[in-house]
């Protein structure tokens, strides 16, 4: 495996280099970014319970506590009774500036090895789920975007063709007038008013 250092291997928010644990997420369509588990969860606080790390499906839990400082939503029964920020409820990540959802501890025996505790493992799973949902949405939106672009391109081509036809028509009319041929009664020498569209466009338009 190549060892080159690249932004591809850095978290888009905190810059942490963690190639194995970065998640791809949609970020202001149509761009994407890679985020570490902690930044991804902090960036999507409304999507999971910060205590049990379950990712919310469409109907939100009824018995919930919303953080007073951020969009985080917690299952009320998940909040430990000894949690110090009950009223007003402040979510774990708002309760401390150094809070991190993902805290693998380095294994003393091997410098590269890391131990992931249960909460960090849950955080990792939640982040991976949120990233998967985000990328699925991104794929759907990319498809819609692509279809929109095709429609826009078709429309733009149509407009360009119409403009060219119009131009050819006006040029032909002008030439006609200049040569003193017909149609004179309706023209005062000014061609500002848009003439009615030509009845039919054929290859007969004079250059
Ligand atoms: Zn990060
Ligand atoms: Zn919960
Ligand atoms: Zn919060």
PDB file of C-alpha atoms and ligand atoms in Angstrom:
ATOM      1  CA  UNK A   1       0.000   0.000   0.000  1.00  0.00           C
ATOM      2  CA  UNK A   2       1.296   3.431  -0.915  1.00  0.00           C
ATOM      3  CA  UNK A   3       2.363   5.659   1.924  1.00  0.00           C
ATOM      4  CA  UNK A   4       1.814   9.021   0.243  1.00  0.00           C
ATOM      5  CA  UNK A   5       0.260  11.659   2.429  1.00  0.00           C
ATOM      6  CA  UNK A   6      -2.752  13.085   0.792  1.00  0.00           C
ATOM      7  CA  UNK A   7      -5.809  15.145   1.702  1.00  0.00           C
ATOM      8  CA  UNK A   8      -7.710  12.070   0.738  1.00  0.00           C
ATOM      9  CA  UNK A   9      -6.518  10.534   3.950  1.00  0.00           C
ATOM     10  CA  UNK A  10      -7.306  13.481   6.167  1.00  0.00           C
ATOM     11  CA  UNK A  11     -10.520  14.337   7.921  1.00  0.00           C
ATOM     12  CA  UNK A  12     -12.160  17.285   6.120  1.00  0.00           C
ATOM     13  CA  UNK A  13     -12.850  19.042   9.425  1.00  0.00           C
ATOM     14  CA  UNK A  14     -10.107  18.293  11.966  1.00  0.00           C
ATOM     15  CA  UNK A  15      -7.412  17.132   9.540  1.00  0.00           C
ATOM     16  CA  UNK A  16      -6.825  13.914  11.466  1.00  0.00           C
ATOM     17  CA  UNK A  17      -5.016  11.401   9.321  1.00  0.00           C
ATOM     18  CA  UNK A  18      -6.818   8.168   9.644  1.00  0.00           C
ATOM     19  CA  UNK A  19      -7.128   6.487   6.313  1.00  0.00           C
ATOM     20  CA  UNK A  20      -8.870   3.397   7.598  1.00  0.00           C
ATOM     21  CA  UNK A  21     -11.508   5.152   9.589  1.00  0.00           C
ATOM     22  CA  UNK A  22     -12.599   7.987   7.348  1.00  0.00           C
ATOM     23  CA  UNK A  23     -16.169   8.069   6.098  1.00  0.00           C
ATOM     24  CA  UNK A  24     -17.308   9.537   2.782  1.00  0.00           C
ATOM     25  CA  UNK A  25     -20.256  11.876   3.153  1.00  0.00           C
ATOM     26  CA  UNK A  26     -22.180  14.211   0.935  1.00  0.00           C
ATOM     27  CA  UNK A  27     -21.320  17.810   1.643  1.00  0.00           C
ATOM     28  CA  UNK A  28     -23.346  20.528  -0.024  1.00  0.00           C
ATOM     29  CA  UNK A  29     -24.235  18.630  -3.178  1.00  0.00           C
ATOM     30  CA  UNK A  30     -22.498  17.952  -5.454  1.00  0.00           C
ATOM     31  CA  UNK A  31     -19.338  17.768  -3.388  1.00  0.00           C
ATOM     32  CA  UNK A  32     -18.212  15.123  -0.964  1.00  0.00           C
ATOM     33  CA  UNK A  33     -15.773  14.982   1.846  1.00  0.00           C
ATOM     34  CA  UNK A  34     -14.137  12.476   4.077  1.00  0.00           C
ATOM     35  CA  UNK A  35     -14.607  12.799   7.777  1.00  0.00           C
ATOM     36  CA  UNK A  36     -13.277  11.000  10.799  1.00  0.00           C
ATOM     37  CA  UNK A  37     -15.796   9.251  13.029  1.00  0.00           C
ATOM     38  CA  UNK A  38     -15.804  12.007  15.631  1.00  0.00           C
ATOM     39  CA  UNK A  39     -16.263  14.889  13.156  1.00  0.00           C
ATOM     40  CA  UNK A  40     -18.873  13.000  11.171  1.00  0.00           C
ATOM     41  CA  UNK A  41     -20.955  12.391  14.292  1.00  0.00           C
ATOM     42  CA  UNK A  42     -20.519  15.970  15.506  1.00  0.00           C
ATOM     43  CA  UNK A  43     -21.591  17.178  12.067  1.00  0.00           C
ATOM     44  CA  UNK A  44     -24.744  15.026  12.063  1.00  0.00           C
ATOM     45  CA  UNK A  45     -25.843  15.355  15.669  1.00  0.00           C
ATOM     46  CA  UNK A  46     -29.528  15.243  14.957  1.00  0.00           C
ATOM     47  CA  UNK A  47     -29.322  11.785  13.401  1.00  0.00           C
ATOM     48  CA  UNK A  48     -28.387   9.543  16.309  1.00  0.00           C
ATOM     49  CA  UNK A  49     -28.666   9.124  20.038  1.00  0.00           C
ATOM     50  CA  UNK A  50     -25.334  10.147  21.619  1.00  0.00           C
ATOM     51  CA  UNK A  51     -25.808   7.600  24.405  1.00  0.00           C
ATOM     52  CA  UNK A  52     -26.805   4.365  22.676  1.00  0.00           C
ATOM     53  CA  UNK A  53     -25.568   5.435  19.232  1.00  0.00           C
ATOM     54  CA  UNK A  54     -28.595   4.126  17.421  1.00  0.00           C
ATOM     55  CA  UNK A  55     -29.174   5.999  14.181  1.00  0.00           C
ATOM     56  CA  UNK A  56     -32.711   7.354  13.885  1.00  0.00           C
ATOM     57  CA  UNK A  57     -35.015   6.087  11.197  1.00  0.00           C
ATOM     58  CA  UNK A  58     -37.784   8.323   9.910  1.00  0.00           C
ATOM     59  CA  UNK A  59     -40.173   8.742  12.828  1.00  0.00           C
ATOM     60  CA  UNK A  60     -38.073  10.246  15.614  1.00  0.00           C
ATOM     61  CA  UNK A  61     -38.302   8.719  19.092  1.00  0.00           C
ATOM     62  CA  UNK A  62     -41.257  10.102  21.036  1.00  0.00           C
ATOM     63  CA  UNK A  63     -39.514   9.993  24.394  1.00  0.00           C
ATOM     64  CA  UNK A  64     -36.636  12.292  23.524  1.00  0.00           C
ATOM     65  CA  UNK A  65     -34.494  15.087  24.918  1.00  0.00           C
ATOM     66  CA  UNK A  66     -33.234  17.788  22.611  1.00  0.00           C
ATOM     67  CA  UNK A  67     -29.972  19.522  23.366  1.00  0.00           C
ATOM     68  CA  UNK A  68     -30.335  23.178  24.300  1.00  0.00           C
ATOM     69  CA  UNK A  69     -27.285  24.140  22.268  1.00  0.00           C
ATOM     70  CA  UNK A  70     -27.294  21.995  19.134  1.00  0.00           C
ATOM     71  CA  UNK A  71     -29.619  19.801  17.043  1.00  0.00           C
ATOM     72  CA  UNK A  72     -28.685  16.654  19.007  1.00  0.00           C
ATOM     73  CA  UNK A  73     -31.573  14.422  20.052  1.00  0.00           C
ATOM     74  CA  UNK A  74     -31.200  11.769  22.757  1.00  0.00           C
ATOM     75  CA  UNK A  75     -33.511   8.944  23.798  1.00  0.00           C
ATOM     76  CA  UNK A  76     -34.694  10.064  27.205  1.00  0.00           C
ATOM     77  CA  UNK A  77     -34.362   6.569  28.708  1.00  0.00           C
ATOM     78  CA  UNK A  78     -30.753   6.396  27.456  1.00  0.00           C
ATOM     79  CA  UNK A  79     -29.591   9.386  29.509  1.00  0.00           C
ATOM     80  CA  UNK A  80     -27.970   8.045  32.701  1.00  0.00           C
ATOM     81  CA  UNK A  81     -29.639   9.300  35.895  1.00  0.00           C
ATOM     82  CA  UNK A  82     -26.301  10.670  37.093  1.00  0.00           C
ATOM     83  CA  UNK A  83     -25.741  12.604  33.867  1.00  0.00           C
ATOM     84  CA  UNK A  84     -24.651  16.094  35.001  1.00  0.00           C
ATOM     85  CA  UNK A  85     -26.442  18.111  32.289  1.00  0.00           C
ATOM     86  CA  UNK A  86     -30.072  17.048  32.678  1.00  0.00           C
ATOM     87  CA  UNK A  87     -31.850  20.390  33.011  1.00  0.00           C
ATOM     88  CA  UNK A  88     -31.499  22.161  30.780  1.00  0.00           C
ATOM     89  CA  UNK A  89     -30.429  19.163  28.779  1.00  0.00           C
ATOM     90  CA  UNK A  90     -27.030  19.607  27.148  1.00  0.00           C
ATOM     91  CA  UNK A  91     -25.785  16.790  24.929  1.00  0.00           C
ATOM     92  CA  UNK A  92     -22.418  15.156  25.654  1.00  0.00           C
ATOM     93  CA  UNK A  93     -20.608  16.879  22.808  1.00  0.00           C
ATOM     94  CA  UNK A  94     -21.828  20.321  23.893  1.00  0.00           C
ATOM     95  CA  UNK A  95     -21.023  19.632  27.529  1.00  0.00           C
ATOM     96  CA  UNK A  96     -17.274  19.677  27.025  1.00  0.00           C
ATOM     97  CA  UNK A  97     -15.142  21.362  24.331  1.00  0.00           C
ATOM     98  CA  UNK A  98     -12.779  18.384  24.259  1.00  0.00           C
ATOM     99  CA  UNK A  99     -15.492  15.786  23.988  1.00  0.00           C
ATOM    100  CA  UNK A 100     -14.886  13.134  21.352  1.00  0.00           C
ATOM    101  CA  UNK A 101     -17.271  10.405  20.282  1.00  0.00           C
ATOM    102  CA  UNK A 102     -14.446   8.200  19.165  1.00  0.00           C
ATOM    103  CA  UNK A 103     -11.624   7.435  21.557  1.00  0.00           C
ATOM    104  CA  UNK A 104      -9.506   4.534  20.481  1.00  0.00           C
ATOM    105  CA  UNK A 105      -6.669   4.030  22.935  1.00  0.00           C
ATOM    106  CA  UNK A 106      -3.267   3.109  21.641  1.00  0.00           C
ATOM    107  CA  UNK A 107      -2.086  -0.306  22.561  1.00  0.00           C
ATOM    108  CA  UNK A 108       1.193  -0.029  24.452  1.00  0.00           C
ATOM    109  CA  UNK A 109       2.526  -3.248  23.001  1.00  0.00           C
ATOM    110  CA  UNK A 110       2.250  -2.380  19.339  1.00  0.00           C
ATOM    111  CA  UNK A 111       2.546   1.267  18.269  1.00  0.00           C
ATOM    112  CA  UNK A 112       0.071   0.884  15.428  1.00  0.00           C
ATOM    113  CA  UNK A 113      -2.467  -1.188  17.297  1.00  0.00           C
ATOM    114  CA  UNK A 114      -5.473   0.456  18.811  1.00  0.00           C
ATOM    115  CA  UNK A 115      -8.062  -0.697  21.240  1.00  0.00           C
ATOM    116  CA  UNK A 116     -11.591   0.398  20.547  1.00  0.00           C
ATOM    117  CA  UNK A 117     -13.911   0.317  23.523  1.00  0.00           C
ATOM    118  CA  UNK A 118     -17.590  -0.494  23.279  1.00  0.00           C
ATOM    119  CA  UNK A 119     -18.755   3.112  22.964  1.00  0.00           C
ATOM    120  CA  UNK A 120     -16.180   3.918  20.306  1.00  0.00           C
ATOM    121  CA  UNK A 121     -17.172   0.790  18.412  1.00  0.00           C
ATOM    122  CA  UNK A 122     -20.815   1.882  18.562  1.00  0.00           C
ATOM    123  CA  UNK A 123     -19.811   5.383  17.457  1.00  0.00           C
ATOM    124  CA  UNK A 124     -17.934   3.899  14.529  1.00  0.00           C
ATOM    125  CA  UNK A 125     -20.949   1.849  13.478  1.00  0.00           C
ATOM    126  CA  UNK A 126     -23.258   4.874  13.792  1.00  0.00           C
ATOM    127  CA  UNK A 127     -20.871   6.987  11.706  1.00  0.00           C
ATOM    128  CA  UNK A 128     -20.641   4.277   9.055  1.00  0.00           C
ATOM    129  CA  UNK A 129     -24.458   4.026   8.921  1.00  0.00           C
ATOM    130  CA  UNK A 130     -24.888   7.797   8.622  1.00  0.00           C
ATOM    131  CA  UNK A 131     -22.228   7.888   5.886  1.00  0.00           C
ATOM    132  CA  UNK A 132     -23.998   5.089   4.023  1.00  0.00           C
ATOM    133  CA  UNK A 133     -27.346   6.926   4.164  1.00  0.00           C
ATOM    134  CA  UNK A 134     -25.643  10.136   3.080  1.00  0.00           C
ATOM    135  CA  UNK A 135     -23.945   8.486   0.103  1.00  0.00           C
ATOM    136  CA  UNK A 136     -27.131   6.698  -0.925  1.00  0.00           C
ATOM    137  CA  UNK A 137     -28.883  10.065  -0.944  1.00  0.00           C
ATOM    138  CA  UNK A 138     -25.952  11.556  -2.824  1.00  0.00           C
ATOM    139  CA  UNK A 139     -26.215   8.848  -5.466  1.00  0.00           C
ATOM    140  CA  UNK A 140     -29.945   9.498  -5.857  1.00  0.00           C
ATOM    141  CA  UNK A 141     -29.364  13.242  -6.054  1.00  0.00           C
ATOM    142  CA  UNK A 142     -26.536  12.807  -8.541  1.00  0.00           C
ATOM    143  CA  UNK A 143     -28.938  10.892 -10.755  1.00  0.00           C
ATOM    144  CA  UNK A 144     -31.564  13.619 -10.472  1.00  0.00           C
ATOM    145  CA  UNK A 145     -28.885  16.267 -11.108  1.00  0.00           C
ATOM    146  CA  UNK A 146     -27.641  14.407 -14.172  1.00  0.00           C
ATOM    147  CA  UNK A 147     -31.166  14.145 -15.549  1.00  0.00           C
ATOM    148  CA  UNK A 148     -31.685  17.837 -14.876  1.00  0.00           C
ATOM    149  CA  UNK A 149     -28.467  18.699 -16.720  1.00  0.00           C
ATOM    150  CA  UNK A 150     -29.546  16.645 -19.713  1.00  0.00           C
ATOM    151  CA  UNK A 151     -32.879  18.491 -19.766  1.00  0.00           C
ATOM    152  CA  UNK A 152     -31.136  21.853 -19.405  1.00  0.00           C
ATOM    153  CA  UNK A 153     -28.748  21.006 -22.205  1.00  0.00           C
ATOM    154  CA  UNK A 154     -31.615  19.981 -24.468  1.00  0.00           C
ATOM    155  CA  UNK A 155     -33.464  23.184 -23.633  1.00  0.00           C
ATOM    156  CA  UNK A 156     -30.348  25.297 -24.203  1.00  0.00           C
ATOM    157  CA  UNK A 157     -29.825  23.664 -27.598  1.00  0.00           C
ATOM    158  CA  UNK A 158     -33.438  24.342 -28.494  1.00  0.00           C
ATOM    159  CA  UNK A 159     -33.064  27.981 -27.462  1.00  0.00           C
ATOM    160  CA  UNK A 160     -29.876  28.341 -29.478  1.00  0.00           C
ATOM    161  CA  UNK A 161     -31.545  26.847 -32.530  1.00  0.00           C
ATOM    162  CA  UNK A 162     -34.527  29.172 -32.129  1.00  0.00           C
ATOM    163  CA  UNK A 163     -32.248  32.173 -31.756  1.00  0.00           C
ATOM    164  CA  UNK A 164     -30.364  31.235 -34.927  1.00  0.00           C
ATOM    165  CA  UNK A 165     -33.592  30.775 -36.825  1.00  0.00           C
ATOM    166  CA  UNK A 166     -34.799  34.115 -35.588  1.00  0.00           C
ATOM    167  CA  UNK A 167     -31.581  35.762 -36.595  1.00  0.00           C
ATOM    168  CA  UNK A 168     -31.719  34.232 -40.061  1.00  0.00           C
ATOM    169  CA  UNK A 169     -35.317  35.352 -40.387  1.00  0.00           C
ATOM    170  CA  UNK A 170     -34.502  38.927 -39.352  1.00  0.00           C
ATOM    171  CA  UNK A 171     -31.503  39.054 -41.651  1.00  0.00           C
ATOM    172  CA  UNK A 172     -33.592  37.820 -44.536  1.00  0.00           C
ATOM    173  CA  UNK A 173     -36.326  40.345 -43.770  1.00  0.00           C
ATOM    174  CA  UNK A 174     -33.843  43.141 -43.522  1.00  0.00           C
ATOM    175  CA  UNK A 175     -32.291  42.177 -46.825  1.00  0.00           C
ATOM    176  CA  UNK A 176     -35.724  42.076 -48.375  1.00  0.00           C
ATOM    177  CA  UNK A 177     -36.483  45.567 -47.110  1.00  0.00           C
ATOM    178  CA  UNK A 178     -33.099  46.912 -48.161  1.00  0.00           C
ATOM    179  CA  UNK A 179     -33.669  45.619 -51.614  1.00  0.00           C
ATOM    180  CA  UNK A 180     -37.011  47.321 -51.619  1.00  0.00           C
ATOM    181  CA  UNK A 181     -38.897  44.108 -52.091  1.00  0.00           C
ATOM    182  CA  UNK A 182     -42.361  43.792 -50.562  1.00  0.00           C
ATOM    183  CA  UNK A 183     -43.469  44.079 -46.958  1.00  0.00           C
ATOM    184  CA  UNK A 184     -42.653  47.778 -46.972  1.00  0.00           C
ATOM    185  CA  UNK A 185     -46.005  48.937 -45.652  1.00  0.00           C
ATOM    186  CA  UNK A 186     -45.482  47.394 -42.256  1.00  0.00           C
ATOM    187  CA  UNK A 187     -41.985  48.718 -41.752  1.00  0.00           C
ATOM    188  CA  UNK A 188     -41.111  52.285 -40.914  1.00  0.00           C
ATOM    189  CA  UNK A 189     -37.449  51.733 -41.344  1.00  0.00           C
ATOM    190  CA  UNK A 190     -37.213  50.560 -37.737  1.00  0.00           C
ATOM    191  CA  UNK A 191     -37.007  46.900 -36.958  1.00  0.00           C
ATOM    192  CA  UNK A 192     -37.215  47.047 -33.230  1.00  0.00           C
ATOM    193  CA  UNK A 193     -40.632  45.530 -32.814  1.00  0.00           C
ATOM    194  CA  UNK A 194     -40.341  41.771 -32.891  1.00  0.00           C
ATOM    195  CA  UNK A 195     -41.914  40.449 -36.026  1.00  0.00           C
ATOM    196  CA  UNK A 196     -44.208  37.458 -35.748  1.00  0.00           C
ATOM    197  CA  UNK A 197     -42.377  34.167 -35.900  1.00  0.00           C
ATOM    198  CA  UNK A 198     -41.895  32.800 -39.381  1.00  0.00           C
ATOM    199  CA  UNK A 199     -44.682  30.485 -40.440  1.00  0.00           C
ATOM    200  CA  UNK A 200     -42.221  27.769 -41.259  1.00  0.00           C
ATOM    201  CA  UNK A 201     -38.520  27.376 -41.270  1.00  0.00           C
ATOM    202  CA  UNK A 202     -37.084  25.761 -44.322  1.00  0.00           C
ATOM    203  CA  UNK A 203     -33.728  25.762 -45.960  1.00  0.00           C
ATOM    204  CA  UNK A 204     -34.907  28.631 -48.156  1.00  0.00           C
ATOM    205  CA  UNK A 205     -33.727  31.383 -45.817  1.00  0.00           C
ATOM    206  CA  UNK A 206     -31.352  33.669 -47.666  1.00  0.00           C
ATOM    207  CA  UNK A 207     -28.048  34.510 -46.129  1.00  0.00           C
TER     208      UNK A 207
HETATM  209 ZN1  LIG B   1     -12.114  14.846  12.133  1.00  0.00          ZN
HETATM  210 ZN1  LIG B   2     -30.438   6.009  22.833  1.00  0.00          ZN
HETATM  211 ZN1  LIG B   3     -25.541  19.627  21.902  1.00  0.00          ZN
END
